Amino acid sequence: MMKYAQTLVKLTAAVLFAQGSKGHVMRGKLVNDIHNHGHDDDHNHKHNHGHGHSHTHIHAEDDPPTLNSKFDPNEKFTILGKEWKNNQEFIDSGARCGTHHSIEEQNLMDESLKIYRAKVKPSIAQTGSVTIDTYVHIITSRSGEGDITDKMVEDQITVMNDAFGGRPKQFGDSCGNSVPQSGAQTDFSFQLIKTTRTENEGWFNAGPGSSAERQMKEGLREGDCSTLNMYFNGGGGLLGWATFPNGCEYNTAMDGVVNVYSSVPGSDSSPYDAGDTATHEVGHWLGLYHTFQGFMCSDGDGLDETPAERSSASGCPEGRNTCRRKDGDDPIYNFMDYSYDCCMSEFAEGQDTRMKDFWTMYRGLDSKQILESLGESGPSIEMQ
């Protein structure tokens, strides 16, 4: 098993670097959002946009769900400095979230998790509640755009603590008739340690994989892999993006979450201004996939607790079911879907378990020893 684990890590390194031409490599983290699938009974649409990514979205031919929202997803709206003809155009552009992984990387990460659960987890003390030291870095343009207030930062931390704590929202309205008040209470909470403010036009416009992102993070990041660094800038054409936990030990400087500044509570940028862009991206930072991962009806996020979902949700489509042969309606209320902020209100129990396991493996006090026991010695390829 040890030899297998070592081979697995070498394969992971190979995938992360050899596929660099297909996606952005951010110090070993591959962001690749080309999704393949084999369903002939749906309409498949591939969209290209200015970030160089290709997104394949599948729209099932189900009866249209009830659209319970004061923000009509079929109407025009403006966000990220652009007017969109409807919310689906925004979703299809890829701007909703820049955190994507190749199928190969996902499979290798999941296999590492299986090995950990089978060989290491039964013999170690389990992680209890975790309070994550959080550093917030506010990047503004030369004109002062993006200068969110300290109160907005504090409210953002409150939103995250409510979401991960399984408590009802304090900011924003519910836009559906059946949106749950809250979901599972996870073991994670967040403590704001420090807020920094930097005026830098290049960093304000930084996108994922850019030299400006690297300079920003290398210049501002604080702490180790257990420390959450959140950067608020102009978004680089995205609401946000995040790094996954498995790359932090070897690429600590690039570890963290980036969000567009207008996504924080009180920014008046509906329908994504209640702070749950950060909740979503921190979910990635803790190891969660999208609920529609892989765009197939095969539980692509690896969790039984989130019903299968063939494509990302738009708006608050209550009763939506893109996988009729599987149990349960689509998990549109889950923070890891693409619903409006006012529609997302819960994590699932299985997501808490996954986050705790990834925390112990990659971010906890004993993560180094655990990775050594699994044979994870890091990529042998020198990073640029």
mmCIF file of C-alpha atoms in Angstrom, residues 13-237:
data_model
loop_
_atom_site.group_PDB
_atom_site.id
_atom_site.type_symbol
_atom_site.label_atom_id
_atom_site.label_comp_id
_atom_site.label_asym_id
_atom_site.label_seq_id
_atom_site.Cartn_x
_atom_site.Cartn_y
_atom_site.Cartn_z
ATOM 1 C CA ALA A 13 2.663 15.564 -9.821
ATOM 2 C CA ALA A 14 2.780 14.433 -13.431
ATOM 3 C CA VAL A 15 -0.828 15.402 -14.008
ATOM 4 C CA LEU A 16 -0.379 18.796 -12.386
ATOM 5 C CA PHE A 17 2.587 19.750 -14.507
ATOM 6 C CA ALA A 18 2.356 17.764 -17.741
ATOM 7 C CA GLN A 19 -1.120 19.150 -18.438
ATOM 8 C CA GLY A 20 -0.008 22.732 -18.008
ATOM 9 C CA SER A 21 -0.931 23.496 -21.616
ATOM 10 C CA LYS A 22 -4.589 22.667 -20.870
ATOM 11 C CA GLY A 23 -5.075 24.943 -17.890
ATOM 12 C CA HIS A 24 -3.458 27.412 -15.529
ATOM 13 C CA VAL A 25 -0.702 25.987 -13.332
ATOM 14 C CA MET A 26 -0.457 27.990 -10.151
ATOM 15 C CA ARG A 27 2.600 26.582 -8.411
ATOM 16 C CA GLY A 28 1.476 23.051 -8.908
ATOM 17 C CA LYS A 29 -2.289 23.706 -8.836
ATOM 18 C CA LEU A 30 -3.884 22.946 -12.164
ATOM 19 C CA VAL A 31 -7.023 24.856 -12.975
ATOM 20 C CA ASN A 32 -8.634 23.043 -15.878
ATOM 21 C CA ASP A 33 -12.295 23.377 -16.549
ATOM 22 C CA ILE A 34 -12.740 21.259 -19.639
ATOM 23 C CA HIS A 35 -15.353 18.679 -18.648
ATOM 24 C CA ASN A 36 -16.023 15.584 -20.703
ATOM 25 C CA HIS A 37 -19.110 13.445 -20.516
ATOM 26 C CA GLY A 38 -20.848 10.752 -22.470
ATOM 27 C CA HIS A 39 -24.536 11.539 -22.375
ATOM 28 C CA ASP A 40 -26.338 11.561 -25.707
ATOM 29 C CA ASP A 41 -29.803 12.276 -24.336
ATOM 30 C CA ASP A 42 -29.150 15.904 -23.436
ATOM 31 C CA HIS A 43 -28.193 19.103 -25.199
ATOM 32 C CA ASN A 44 -24.489 19.772 -24.705
ATOM 33 C CA HIS A 45 -23.171 23.319 -25.049
ATOM 34 C CA LYS A 46 -19.520 24.318 -25.047
ATOM 35 C CA HIS A 47 -18.671 27.937 -24.316
ATOM 36 C CA ASN A 48 -15.351 29.717 -24.687
ATOM 37 C CA HIS A 49 -14.567 33.008 -23.019
ATOM 38 C CA GLY A 50 -11.741 35.447 -22.524
ATOM 39 C CA HIS A 51 -9.942 33.495 -19.795
ATOM 40 C CA GLY A 52 -8.910 30.766 -22.204
ATOM 41 C CA HIS A 53 -11.157 28.151 -20.588
ATOM 42 C CA SER A 54 -13.742 25.978 -22.252
ATOM 43 C CA HIS A 55 -16.898 25.153 -20.321
ATOM 44 C CA THR A 56 -19.289 22.405 -21.280
ATOM 45 C CA HIS A 57 -22.751 22.817 -19.805
ATOM 46 C CA ILE A 58 -25.552 20.291 -20.125
ATOM 47 C CA HIS A 59 -29.148 21.351 -20.064
ATOM 48 C CA ALA A 60 -31.492 18.475 -19.360
ATOM 49 C CA GLU A 61 -34.825 18.324 -21.129
ATOM 50 C CA ASP A 62 -36.833 18.255 -17.919
ATOM 51 C CA ASP A 63 -39.935 20.242 -17.135
ATOM 52 C CA PRO A 64 -38.923 23.783 -16.179
ATOM 53 C CA PRO A 65 -38.678 24.228 -12.395
ATOM 54 C CA THR A 66 -40.389 26.909 -10.406
ATOM 55 C CA LEU A 67 -38.286 30.074 -10.436
ATOM 56 C CA ASN A 68 -38.858 31.490 -6.973
ATOM 57 C CA SER A 69 -36.698 34.595 -6.791
ATOM 58 C CA LYS A 70 -37.089 38.343 -6.656
ATOM 59 C CA PHE A 71 -34.099 38.395 -8.997
ATOM 60 C CA ASP A 72 -35.467 37.036 -12.249
ATOM 61 C CA PRO A 73 -32.700 34.910 -13.836
ATOM 62 C CA ASN A 74 -34.192 35.646 -17.247
ATOM 63 C CA GLU A 75 -33.711 39.397 -16.946
ATOM 64 C CA LYS A 76 -30.645 41.492 -17.732
ATOM 65 C CA PHE A 77 -28.339 42.385 -14.872
ATOM 66 C CA THR A 78 -24.917 43.952 -14.413
ATOM 67 C CA ILE A 79 -22.015 42.437 -12.501
ATOM 68 C CA LEU A 80 -18.233 42.448 -12.868
ATOM 69 C CA GLY A 81 -18.589 45.628 -14.886
ATOM 70 C CA LYS A 82 -20.590 43.942 -17.628
ATOM 71 C CA GLU A 83 -24.237 43.671 -18.545
ATOM 72 C CA TRP A 84 -25.447 40.096 -19.035
ATOM 73 C CA LYS A 85 -28.607 39.297 -20.962
ATOM 74 C CA ASN A 86 -29.587 36.763 -18.291
ATOM 75 C CA ASN A 87 -28.112 34.752 -15.472
ATOM 76 C CA GLN A 88 -27.546 31.676 -17.634
ATOM 77 C CA GLU A 89 -25.268 33.678 -19.917
ATOM 78 C CA PHE A 90 -23.298 34.700 -16.834
ATOM 79 C CA ILE A 91 -23.068 31.094 -15.607
ATOM 80 C CA ASP A 92 -22.102 29.753 -19.038
ATOM 81 C CA SER A 93 -19.331 32.326 -19.360
ATOM 82 C CA GLY A 94 -17.462 30.658 -16.499
ATOM 83 C CA ALA A 95 -17.379 33.864 -14.465
ATOM 84 C CA ARG A 96 -19.343 32.422 -11.523
ATOM 85 C CA CYS A 97 -16.315 30.512 -10.169
ATOM 86 C CA GLY A 98 -12.776 30.013 -11.425
ATOM 87 C CA THR A 99 -12.040 26.901 -9.340
ATOM 88 C CA HIS A 100 -12.014 23.880 -11.641
ATOM 89 C CA HIS A 101 -10.017 20.661 -11.802
ATOM 90 C CA SER A 102 -9.319 18.030 -14.402
ATOM 91 C CA ILE A 103 -10.946 14.637 -14.012
ATOM 92 C CA GLU A 104 -7.476 13.106 -13.607
ATOM 93 C CA GLU A 105 -6.596 15.408 -10.730
ATOM 94 C CA GLN A 106 -9.937 14.794 -9.041
ATOM 95 C CA ASN A 107 -9.536 11.020 -9.304
ATOM 96 C CA LEU A 108 -6.049 11.138 -7.818
ATOM 97 C CA MET A 109 -7.125 13.374 -4.956
ATOM 98 C CA ASP A 110 -10.044 11.083 -4.169
ATOM 99 C CA GLU A 111 -7.780 8.037 -4.230
ATOM 100 C CA SER A 112 -5.421 9.702 -1.743
ATOM 101 C CA LEU A 113 -8.413 10.372 0.496
ATOM 102 C CA LYS A 114 -9.461 6.718 0.308
ATOM 103 C CA ILE A 115 -5.984 5.592 1.345
ATOM 104 C CA TYR A 116 -5.974 8.028 4.248
ATOM 105 C CA ARG A 117 -9.378 6.850 5.471
ATOM 106 C CA ALA A 118 -8.437 3.192 5.199
ATOM 107 C CA LYS A 119 -4.903 3.233 6.586
ATOM 108 C CA VAL A 120 -4.384 6.345 8.713
ATOM 109 C CA LYS A 121 -7.652 7.790 9.976
ATOM 110 C CA PRO A 122 -8.652 4.778 12.156
ATOM 111 C CA SER A 123 -5.423 5.048 14.172
ATOM 112 C CA ILE A 124 -5.291 8.782 14.907
ATOM 113 C CA ALA A 125 -7.250 11.154 17.103
ATOM 114 C CA GLN A 126 -10.042 12.755 15.133
ATOM 115 C CA THR A 127 -10.126 16.476 14.476
ATOM 116 C CA GLY A 128 -12.527 18.361 16.706
ATOM 117 C CA SER A 129 -13.674 21.929 16.217
ATOM 118 C CA VAL A 130 -11.278 24.114 14.242
ATOM 119 C CA THR A 131 -10.989 27.889 14.425
ATOM 120 C CA ILE A 132 -9.156 29.156 11.361
ATOM 121 C CA ASP A 133 -6.993 32.255 11.646
ATOM 122 C CA THR A 134 -8.069 34.478 8.763
ATOM 123 C CA TYR A 135 -6.199 37.317 7.079
ATOM 124 C CA VAL A 136 -8.095 39.613 4.718
ATOM 125 C CA HIS A 137 -6.229 41.553 2.048
ATOM 126 C CA ILE A 138 -8.121 44.375 0.337
ATOM 127 C CA ILE A 139 -6.688 45.445 -3.020
ATOM 128 C CA THR A 140 -7.870 48.732 -4.490
ATOM 129 C CA SER A 141 -7.378 50.419 -7.832
ATOM 130 C CA ARG A 142 -5.658 53.775 -8.268
ATOM 131 C CA SER A 143 -9.076 55.422 -8.249
ATOM 132 C CA GLY A 144 -9.975 53.748 -4.946
ATOM 133 C CA GLU A 145 -12.368 51.172 -6.372
ATOM 134 C CA GLY A 146 -12.672 48.118 -4.153
ATOM 135 C CA ASP A 147 -12.132 49.929 -0.850
ATOM 136 C CA ILE A 148 -14.621 47.904 1.187
ATOM 137 C CA THR A 149 -15.100 48.982 4.788
ATOM 138 C CA ASP A 150 -13.967 47.238 7.945
ATOM 139 C CA LYS A 151 -17.639 46.647 8.747
ATOM 140 C CA MET A 152 -18.078 44.827 5.427
ATOM 141 C CA VAL A 153 -15.088 42.631 6.260
ATOM 142 C CA GLU A 154 -16.503 41.831 9.700
ATOM 143 C CA ASP A 155 -19.875 41.040 8.152
ATOM 144 C CA GLN A 156 -18.182 38.744 5.634
ATOM 145 C CA ILE A 157 -16.604 36.755 8.452
ATOM 146 C CA THR A 158 -20.009 36.575 10.150
ATOM 147 C CA VAL A 159 -21.567 35.205 6.955
ATOM 148 C CA MET A 160 -18.930 32.469 6.792
ATOM 149 C CA ASN A 161 -19.295 31.590 10.466
ATOM 150 C CA ASP A 162 -23.064 31.345 10.110
ATOM 151 C CA ALA A 163 -22.769 29.194 6.983
ATOM 152 C CA PHE A 164 -20.206 26.772 8.379
ATOM 153 C CA GLY A 165 -21.850 26.859 11.799
ATOM 154 C CA GLY A 166 -25.238 25.759 10.447
ATOM 155 C CA ARG A 167 -26.956 28.954 11.569
ATOM 156 C CA PRO A 168 -29.611 31.049 9.767
ATOM 157 C CA LYS A 169 -28.365 33.927 7.648
ATOM 158 C CA GLN A 170 -28.156 37.414 9.097
ATOM 159 C CA PHE A 171 -27.620 39.173 5.771
ATOM 160 C CA GLY A 172 -29.733 39.140 2.644
ATOM 161 C CA ASP A 173 -33.192 37.741 2.033
ATOM 162 C CA SER A 174 -34.318 34.237 1.164
ATOM 163 C CA CYS A 175 -35.541 34.203 -2.435
ATOM 164 C CA GLY A 176 -37.268 30.831 -2.522
ATOM 165 C CA ASN A 177 -40.426 29.452 -0.981
ATOM 166 C CA SER A 178 -38.634 26.442 0.503
ATOM 167 C CA VAL A 179 -35.061 27.597 1.167
ATOM 168 C CA PRO A 180 -33.920 25.870 4.392
ATOM 169 C CA GLN A 181 -32.955 28.200 7.226
ATOM 170 C CA SER A 182 -29.637 26.425 7.618
ATOM 171 C CA GLY A 183 -27.799 23.177 7.008
ATOM 172 C CA ALA A 184 -25.293 20.948 8.752
ATOM 173 C CA GLN A 185 -23.184 22.419 11.526
ATOM 174 C CA THR A 186 -19.585 21.872 10.483
ATOM 175 C CA ASP A 187 -16.596 21.945 12.820
ATOM 176 C CA PHE A 188 -15.106 25.058 11.215
ATOM 177 C CA SER A 189 -15.196 28.693 12.273
ATOM 178 C CA PHE A 190 -13.154 31.735 11.291
ATOM 179 C CA GLN A 191 -11.362 34.357 13.372
ATOM 180 C CA LEU A 192 -10.289 37.600 11.712
ATOM 181 C CA ILE A 193 -6.689 38.257 12.700
ATOM 182 C CA LYS A 194 -5.698 41.114 10.434
ATOM 183 C CA THR A 195 -6.891 43.246 7.533
ATOM 184 C CA THR A 196 -4.423 44.788 5.087
ATOM 185 C CA ARG A 197 -5.085 47.431 2.441
ATOM 186 C CA THR A 198 -3.011 47.846 -0.714
ATOM 187 C CA GLU A 199 -3.423 50.163 -3.681
ATOM 188 C CA ASN A 200 -2.122 48.363 -6.760
ATOM 189 C CA GLU A 201 -3.762 48.579 -10.168
ATOM 190 C CA GLY A 202 -2.170 45.363 -11.452
ATOM 191 C CA TRP A 203 -3.136 43.349 -8.393
ATOM 192 C CA PHE A 204 -6.645 44.820 -8.468
ATOM 193 C CA ASN A 205 -7.118 43.345 -11.958
ATOM 194 C CA ALA A 206 -5.295 40.059 -11.247
ATOM 195 C CA GLY A 207 -6.912 36.865 -12.488
ATOM 196 C CA PRO A 208 -6.126 33.201 -11.764
ATOM 197 C CA GLY A 209 -2.735 32.053 -13.007
ATOM 198 C CA SER A 210 -1.515 35.561 -13.773
ATOM 199 C CA SER A 211 1.847 36.999 -12.774
ATOM 200 C CA ALA A 212 -0.077 39.699 -10.898
ATOM 201 C CA GLU A 213 -1.802 37.051 -8.784
ATOM 202 C CA ARG A 214 1.554 35.521 -7.920
ATOM 203 C CA GLN A 215 3.060 38.887 -6.995
ATOM 204 C CA MET A 216 0.019 39.786 -4.909
ATOM 205 C CA LYS A 217 0.013 36.562 -2.940
ATOM 206 C CA GLU A 218 3.771 36.357 -2.492
ATOM 207 C CA GLY A 219 3.768 39.928 -1.238
ATOM 208 C CA LEU A 220 0.851 39.672 1.160
ATOM 209 C CA ARG A 221 0.233 36.095 2.323
ATOM 210 C CA GLU A 222 0.732 35.351 6.028
ATOM 211 C CA GLY A 223 0.817 32.152 8.080
ATOM 212 C CA ASP A 224 1.047 28.488 7.112
ATOM 213 C CA CYS A 225 -1.340 25.983 5.507
ATOM 214 C CA SER A 226 -3.720 26.239 8.443
ATOM 215 C CA THR A 227 -4.116 29.973 7.821
ATOM 216 C CA LEU A 228 -6.803 31.292 5.500
ATOM 217 C CA ASN A 229 -5.754 34.255 3.367
ATOM 218 C CA MET A 230 -8.603 35.980 1.543
ATOM 219 C CA TYR A 231 -7.934 38.541 -1.175
ATOM 220 C CA PHE A 232 -10.601 40.973 -2.350
ATOM 221 C CA ASN A 233 -9.875 42.676 -5.658
ATOM 222 C CA GLY A 234 -11.607 43.421 -8.965
ATOM 223 C CA GLY A 235 -12.053 39.702 -9.579
ATOM 224 C CA GLY A 236 -10.171 39.380 -12.860
ATOM 225 C CA GLY A 237 -13.492 38.741 -14.618
#
